[in-house]
Amino acid sequence: MKERVIIEPRRDGPRFFTRVSQIPTELEAPTGTVNDALGRPLHDLRISVTDRCNFRCVYCMPKEIFGRDFEFLPKQMLLTFDEITRVARVAAAHGVEKLRLTGGEPLLRVGIEELIAQLRELRTPDGRPLDLALTTNGSALAKKAQALKDAGLNRVTVSLDSLDDATFRAINDIDFPVQRVLHGIEVADAVGLGPVKINMVVKKGANDHDIVPMARHFKDTGHILRFIEFMDVGTTNGWKMGEVVPSAEVIRRINAEMPLEEVAPNYTGEVSARWRYADGGGEVGVISSVTQAFCGTCSRVRLSTEGKLFTCLFATNGHDLRALMRGGCTDDELSTVLAHLWRARGDRYSEQRSEEMATRSTRPKGSGPKRIEMSYIGG
Ligand code: SAM
Ligand code: SF4
Ligand code: SF4
């Protein structure tokens, strides 16, 4: 007999646990929208397609942890493209309109274009195609941009932490030259994957001297530069509050040289606060994950490379959808489980972090509760 399993979220003290139980006997048809315990609708699905990366960014996959001996997931543990598409289809029936492929480095997943082509076929309940984006370190973008566009990708976000070649090489820690990423951005724009968003994680003392030069460089290009506060994701990056440059400070520094005006958000729940140059030179954004938590409107769910569903970037455990699918569940069962998981969601980690900041401002490398790494679940 087919084994029927469901993973239920359960809170036990400060940690999340994963439990296996029966799929609810009462199956429910998706209604096109589902709200969590705090009234937040499910809207975005972030899909990690690989846990591997060719970079070793010091704040994400530090070499001393992700060295030669580090064991990445074997191929059979990864969700197949059909499994990913199945989860995305079910999520779309519950209101997901945006899909973002991430990683690790998503362009390392062999055949990523085929997955994009499959996801391109999905529709919202009222028949619209989903918004399909990808976040990349840009190292293979020049080579792959046209194929990604042809497969149906709408947009790319490129992570770039410095324009200064020496700083960039030190951050990616594999001596990768900045010029190749800049070229990738131009190719992506030229093939129609724009406007290209550029994400810069700002870490005090590492690259904050580059805030204004980055703004100057991308002003008047049509690309949208976004500054991200360094976050305490995972347990390996040795996060300290003192290394966070608050977004207000980023805006202050740019504004002093190139005056900015605040712009209204595109939609409720947009994580990036938008600013535009007063002289019409385009837009910049700031993502204040630490100093101004946006849990109140967080509508994102994350699917890990091996099929675990995480309802928060800071969750300690995921819900094993791969086990369900490989155990032979039907789409109705998968859909019912997803609805249950989302309805039970009460995550608001960043807001809680703000509340607790007074008592905890640093976390040594490798310490604290086991939490997922950014390179495992994607940003
Ligand atoms: N490899 C791809 C890339 O770098 O764009 C996709 C995955 S990467 C984990 C996604 C994003 O997470 C990147 O923009 C990266 O800079 C960001 N990121 C990683 N660790 C972070 C941290 N501790 N705080 C803030 N952002 C982080
Ligand atoms: Fe790789 Fe992206 Fe993490 Fe850098 S931020 S190590 S490119 S996954
Ligand atoms: Fe969303 Fe969790 Fe981040 Fe809050 S901490 S914004 S709930 S992912």
XYZ file of C-alpha atoms and ligand atoms in Angstrom:
422
model
C 0.000 0.000 0.000
C 1.138 3.441 -0.873
C 2.560 5.255 2.110
C 0.789 8.514 2.711
C 2.701 11.113 4.606
C 2.304 14.736 5.504
C 4.801 16.941 7.212
C 3.193 19.140 9.827
C 4.785 22.196 11.301
C 5.017 22.129 15.096
C 6.485 24.691 17.388
C 8.483 23.442 20.324
C 10.196 26.169 22.243
C 12.063 28.471 19.898
C 12.669 25.802 17.232
C 10.627 24.320 14.438
C 10.303 20.596 14.161
C 9.266 18.478 11.242
C 6.688 15.779 11.773
C 5.263 13.163 9.536
C 1.583 12.294 9.691
C -1.283 11.324 7.433
C -2.476 13.552 4.634
C -5.769 15.118 5.767
C -8.624 12.876 4.753
C -10.658 15.919 3.717
C -9.092 17.178 0.544
C -9.821 20.713 -0.529
C -9.829 22.325 -3.940
C -7.619 25.436 -4.208
C -9.548 28.705 -4.286
C -6.823 30.868 -5.828
C -5.816 32.410 -2.526
C -4.727 31.202 0.887
C -3.791 33.285 3.916
C -1.412 32.351 6.717
C -2.084 32.637 10.450
C -1.180 36.339 10.339
C -3.404 37.057 7.331
C -0.597 37.139 4.749
C -1.469 35.713 1.329
C 0.804 33.267 -0.476
C 2.193 35.115 -3.473
C 5.853 34.262 -4.206
C 7.681 30.984 -4.595
C 11.480 30.929 -4.513
C 12.969 27.762 -5.894
C 16.518 26.697 -5.142
C 17.686 24.547 -8.051
C 21.129 23.665 -6.713
C 23.072 23.921 -3.463
C 26.357 24.269 -5.376
C 28.141 27.438 -6.316
C 31.350 28.357 -8.095
C 31.839 31.397 -5.806
C 32.764 31.272 -2.142
C 31.394 34.652 -1.063
C 32.786 35.235 2.383
C 29.398 36.115 3.894
C 27.544 33.185 2.292
C 29.765 30.143 1.621
C 32.976 30.793 3.546
C 35.782 28.522 2.322
C 36.603 27.186 5.753
C 33.131 25.604 5.899
C 32.401 25.024 2.199
C 35.821 23.589 1.357
C 36.886 20.561 -0.697
C 35.429 18.163 1.854
C 31.997 19.747 1.991
C 29.346 17.284 0.886
C 26.802 18.762 -1.481
C 23.572 16.936 -2.273
C 23.847 13.919 -4.569
C 21.875 14.147 -7.801
C 19.124 11.714 -6.831
C 18.218 13.899 -3.882
C 17.517 16.947 -6.025
C 13.971 17.603 -7.139
C 13.591 16.798 -10.819
C 12.298 19.482 -13.181
C 8.928 17.708 -13.280
C 8.744 17.703 -9.480
C 9.635 21.403 -9.285
C 7.047 22.235 -11.928
C 4.450 20.204 -10.090
C 4.983 22.114 -6.849
C 4.929 25.407 -8.748
C 1.677 24.455 -10.497
C 0.012 23.644 -7.190
C 1.378 26.860 -5.658
C -0.006 28.866 -8.589
C -3.447 27.424 -7.904
C -3.138 28.893 -4.379
C -2.209 32.386 -5.577
C 1.514 32.303 -6.347
C 2.167 34.669 -9.242
C 5.921 35.098 -8.985
C 8.581 32.429 -9.290
C 12.256 33.093 -8.662
C 14.965 30.550 -9.419
C 17.922 30.745 -7.111
C 20.499 28.556 -5.371
C 23.495 28.119 -4.867
C 24.232 29.361 -8.315
C 21.185 28.497 -10.459
C 23.085 28.688 -13.739
C 25.133 25.689 -12.592
C 22.055 23.428 -12.753
C 22.375 21.494 -15.981
C 19.446 22.130 -18.313
C 18.062 25.106 -16.370
C 16.560 26.398 -19.653
C 14.370 23.287 -19.844
C 13.006 23.981 -16.378
C 12.288 27.573 -17.353
C 10.440 26.393 -20.455
C 8.312 24.083 -18.289
C 7.522 26.813 -15.753
C 6.678 29.184 -18.587
C 3.644 27.009 -19.382
C 2.075 27.515 -15.941
C -0.861 29.869 -15.494
C -2.579 31.701 -12.639
C -6.190 30.644 -11.946
C -7.364 33.478 -14.237
C -5.093 32.367 -17.063
C -2.066 34.693 -16.810
C 1.500 33.436 -17.148
C 3.581 33.627 -13.996
C 6.334 36.181 -13.542
C 9.574 34.240 -13.927
C 12.847 35.640 -12.550
C 16.278 34.315 -11.611
C 18.982 35.482 -9.220
C 22.557 34.813 -10.313
C 26.123 35.735 -9.468
C 26.456 36.642 -13.158
C 29.525 34.526 -13.825
C 27.851 32.530 -16.610
C 25.302 35.130 -17.625
C 26.955 36.382 -20.798
C 27.024 32.822 -22.103
C 23.526 31.844 -21.000
C 21.405 35.004 -21.262
C 20.027 34.404 -24.756
C 19.054 30.788 -24.002
C 17.364 31.882 -20.761
C 15.391 34.542 -22.603
C 14.422 32.119 -25.368
C 13.206 29.630 -22.763
C 10.838 32.252 -21.348
C 12.625 33.905 -18.443
C 11.338 37.432 -17.794
C 14.071 39.054 -15.714
C 17.368 38.523 -13.943
C 18.763 39.884 -10.719
C 22.548 39.908 -10.551
C 24.420 39.937 -7.265
C 27.369 42.307 -7.366
C 28.975 43.539 -4.180
C 31.693 45.789 -5.511
C 32.928 47.492 -8.664
C 36.453 47.512 -7.414
C 38.144 44.446 -8.885
C 40.336 43.709 -5.872
C 37.396 44.027 -3.442
C 35.157 41.901 -5.657
C 37.770 39.163 -5.999
C 38.258 39.164 -2.225
C 34.512 38.858 -1.562
C 33.829 36.058 -4.076
C 37.057 34.469 -2.792
C 37.783 32.638 -6.052
C 39.518 35.577 -7.707
C 36.664 36.100 -10.183
C 37.056 39.389 -12.096
C 34.305 41.990 -11.824
C 34.506 42.808 -15.522
C 32.963 39.478 -16.495
C 29.941 40.086 -14.285
C 29.530 43.604 -15.682
C 29.631 42.137 -19.183
C 27.001 39.556 -18.187
C 24.709 42.369 -17.006
C 25.028 44.152 -20.351
C 24.326 40.977 -22.335
C 21.280 40.187 -20.173
C 19.953 43.680 -20.787
C 20.637 43.453 -24.524
C 18.689 40.189 -24.925
C 15.654 41.618 -23.083
C 16.073 40.314 -19.544
C 15.916 43.832 -18.134
C 15.486 46.025 -16.343
C 18.329 44.167 -14.646
C 18.280 44.439 -10.867
C 21.655 44.453 -9.195
C 21.841 43.347 -5.570
C 24.674 44.581 -3.415
C 24.958 43.113 0.074
C 26.622 45.785 2.169
C 28.960 44.646 4.915
C 30.682 47.292 6.990
C 34.419 47.389 6.462
C 34.244 44.970 3.507
C 32.515 46.940 0.748
C 30.675 49.924 2.198
C 33.256 52.226 0.637
C 31.745 51.153 -2.663
C 28.165 52.309 -2.002
C 28.496 55.664 -3.756
C 30.727 54.433 -6.629
C 28.190 51.643 -7.332
C 25.346 54.179 -7.330
C 27.293 56.479 -9.634
C 28.138 53.612 -12.000
C 24.573 52.350 -12.426
C 22.862 55.762 -12.472
C 21.463 56.551 -15.946
C 21.849 52.929 -17.137
C 18.277 51.734 -16.627
C 19.540 49.004 -14.267
C 18.140 49.099 -10.731
C 20.734 48.874 -7.994
C 19.494 47.595 -4.645
C 21.411 47.658 -1.392
C 20.764 44.762 0.992
C 21.529 44.823 4.683
C 23.854 41.984 5.696
C 21.653 39.384 7.384
C 22.152 36.747 10.085
C 21.097 33.863 7.830
C 22.529 30.420 8.532
C 25.158 29.771 11.163
C 28.397 29.999 9.208
C 28.895 33.645 8.350
C 29.764 34.949 11.813
C 27.170 37.732 11.588
C 27.545 40.734 13.851
C 25.115 43.610 14.153
C 28.083 45.962 13.970
C 28.710 44.827 10.360
C 25.286 45.937 9.192
C 25.148 49.278 7.405
C 21.584 50.526 7.944
C 19.714 51.403 4.741
C 19.113 54.907 6.086
C 22.877 55.396 6.074
C 23.139 54.079 2.494
C 20.516 56.572 1.334
C 22.177 59.378 3.285
C 25.534 58.745 1.612
C 24.114 58.614 -1.929
C 21.797 61.557 -1.363
C 24.721 63.733 -0.274
C 26.188 63.464 -3.772
C 23.212 62.588 -5.993
C 19.910 63.858 -4.523
C 17.183 61.236 -4.121
C 13.401 61.293 -3.718
C 11.333 58.484 -2.209
C 8.974 56.587 -4.558
C 5.788 54.718 -3.631
C 6.065 50.903 -3.657
C 4.951 49.046 -6.819
C 2.732 46.771 -4.746
C 1.947 45.887 -1.121
C 4.668 43.664 0.264
C 7.467 44.918 -1.995
C 10.588 44.298 0.074
C 12.672 47.001 -1.527
C 12.011 50.626 -0.570
C 12.330 52.631 -3.787
C 14.149 55.910 -4.333
C 14.754 57.847 -7.570
C 17.369 60.362 -8.561
C 15.923 63.862 -8.534
C 17.545 64.555 -11.902
C 15.752 61.613 -13.563
C 18.799 59.319 -13.548
C 16.789 56.229 -12.555
C 16.068 54.300 -9.379
C 17.817 52.638 -6.467
C 16.315 50.406 -3.801
C 17.159 49.476 -0.239
C 16.224 46.205 1.430
C 16.251 46.773 5.170
C 15.913 43.186 6.319
C 17.573 43.977 9.641
C 16.722 47.556 10.569
C 13.145 47.616 9.233
C 11.803 44.089 9.128
C 9.051 43.492 6.595
C 7.561 40.278 7.984
C 4.135 41.944 8.170
C 3.719 41.654 4.403
C 5.949 38.644 3.726
C 4.224 36.438 1.174
C 7.154 34.175 0.238
C 7.579 30.488 0.465
C 10.852 28.737 -0.389
C 11.463 25.350 -1.935
C 14.871 23.856 -1.246
C 16.931 21.936 -3.760
C 15.803 18.606 -2.342
C 12.178 19.558 -2.021
C 11.693 20.924 1.460
C 9.277 23.778 1.833
C 10.368 26.596 4.145
C 7.864 29.204 5.209
C 10.610 31.567 6.400
C 14.211 32.255 5.425
C 15.139 31.718 9.054
C 13.194 28.526 9.633
C 15.090 25.692 11.285
C 13.339 22.961 9.359
C 11.353 22.395 6.201
C 8.433 20.281 5.125
C 9.413 17.401 2.918
C 7.352 17.651 -0.270
C 9.717 15.323 -2.112
C 8.795 12.499 0.264
C 5.146 13.167 -0.461
C 5.603 13.254 -4.203
C 7.882 10.233 -4.362
C 5.462 8.461 -2.024
C 2.831 8.784 -4.747
C 0.590 11.604 -3.500
C -1.966 13.071 -5.874
C -2.054 16.730 -6.910
C -5.136 17.251 -4.717
C -3.245 15.853 -1.738
C -0.190 17.996 -2.441
C -2.423 21.024 -2.805
C -4.212 20.325 0.477
C -0.903 19.898 2.300
C 0.419 23.175 0.895
C -2.721 24.995 1.996
C -2.433 23.519 5.506
C 1.228 24.452 5.807
C 0.649 28.012 4.695
C -2.363 28.488 6.966
C -0.311 27.334 9.949
C 2.481 29.819 9.187
C 3.170 32.366 11.890
C 6.801 33.207 11.024
C 8.050 36.713 11.762
C 11.695 36.088 12.544
C 13.124 39.465 11.510
C 10.582 41.366 13.545
C 11.405 39.181 16.525
C 15.106 39.728 15.903
C 14.545 43.482 16.075
C 12.716 43.035 19.356
C 15.549 40.929 20.768
C 18.426 42.924 19.315
C 19.193 44.539 22.625
C 20.231 41.218 24.138
C 21.876 39.461 21.185
C 24.120 41.282 18.735
C 26.593 38.670 17.632
C 26.692 35.019 16.717
C 30.023 33.208 16.464
C 30.639 31.017 13.402
C 28.988 27.620 13.635
C 27.132 28.356 16.882
C 23.457 28.777 17.701
C 20.506 26.664 16.570
C 20.945 24.856 13.257
C 19.457 27.117 10.639
C 19.406 26.874 6.889
C 22.200 28.515 4.942
C 21.511 31.138 2.296
C 23.408 29.048 -0.266
C 21.024 26.146 0.461
C 17.733 27.981 0.205
C 18.590 31.020 -1.937
C 17.937 34.688 -1.200
N 24.254 32.583 -6.287
C 23.213 33.492 -6.639
C 23.609 34.910 -6.343
O 24.589 35.133 -5.630
O 22.922 35.783 -6.826
C 21.876 33.177 -6.005
C 21.872 32.700 -4.588
S 22.465 33.868 -3.396
C 22.312 32.947 -1.918
C 21.104 35.005 -3.355
C 21.371 36.338 -2.737
O 21.557 36.178 -1.359
C 22.596 37.061 -3.257
O 22.213 38.329 -3.729
C 23.459 37.173 -2.044
O 24.225 38.329 -2.074
C 22.445 37.169 -0.943
N 23.002 36.820 0.380
C 23.733 35.739 0.703
N 24.052 35.759 2.023
C 23.509 36.898 2.522
C 23.493 37.492 3.818
N 24.091 36.944 4.858
N 22.834 38.664 3.963
C 22.205 39.238 2.926
N 22.174 38.720 1.682
C 22.831 37.568 1.489
Fe 27.366 31.646 -4.338
Fe 25.456 33.453 -4.406
Fe 26.319 32.531 -2.058
Fe 27.930 34.065 -3.473
S 25.938 34.671 -2.608
S 28.489 32.129 -2.498
S 27.401 33.538 -5.527
S 25.267 31.358 -3.604
Fe 9.512 36.653 5.729
Fe 10.754 35.230 7.603
Fe 12.050 37.196 6.335
Fe 10.100 37.777 8.095
S 12.053 36.797 8.535
S 10.392 38.711 6.052
S 8.688 36.058 7.731
S 11.251 35.298 5.408
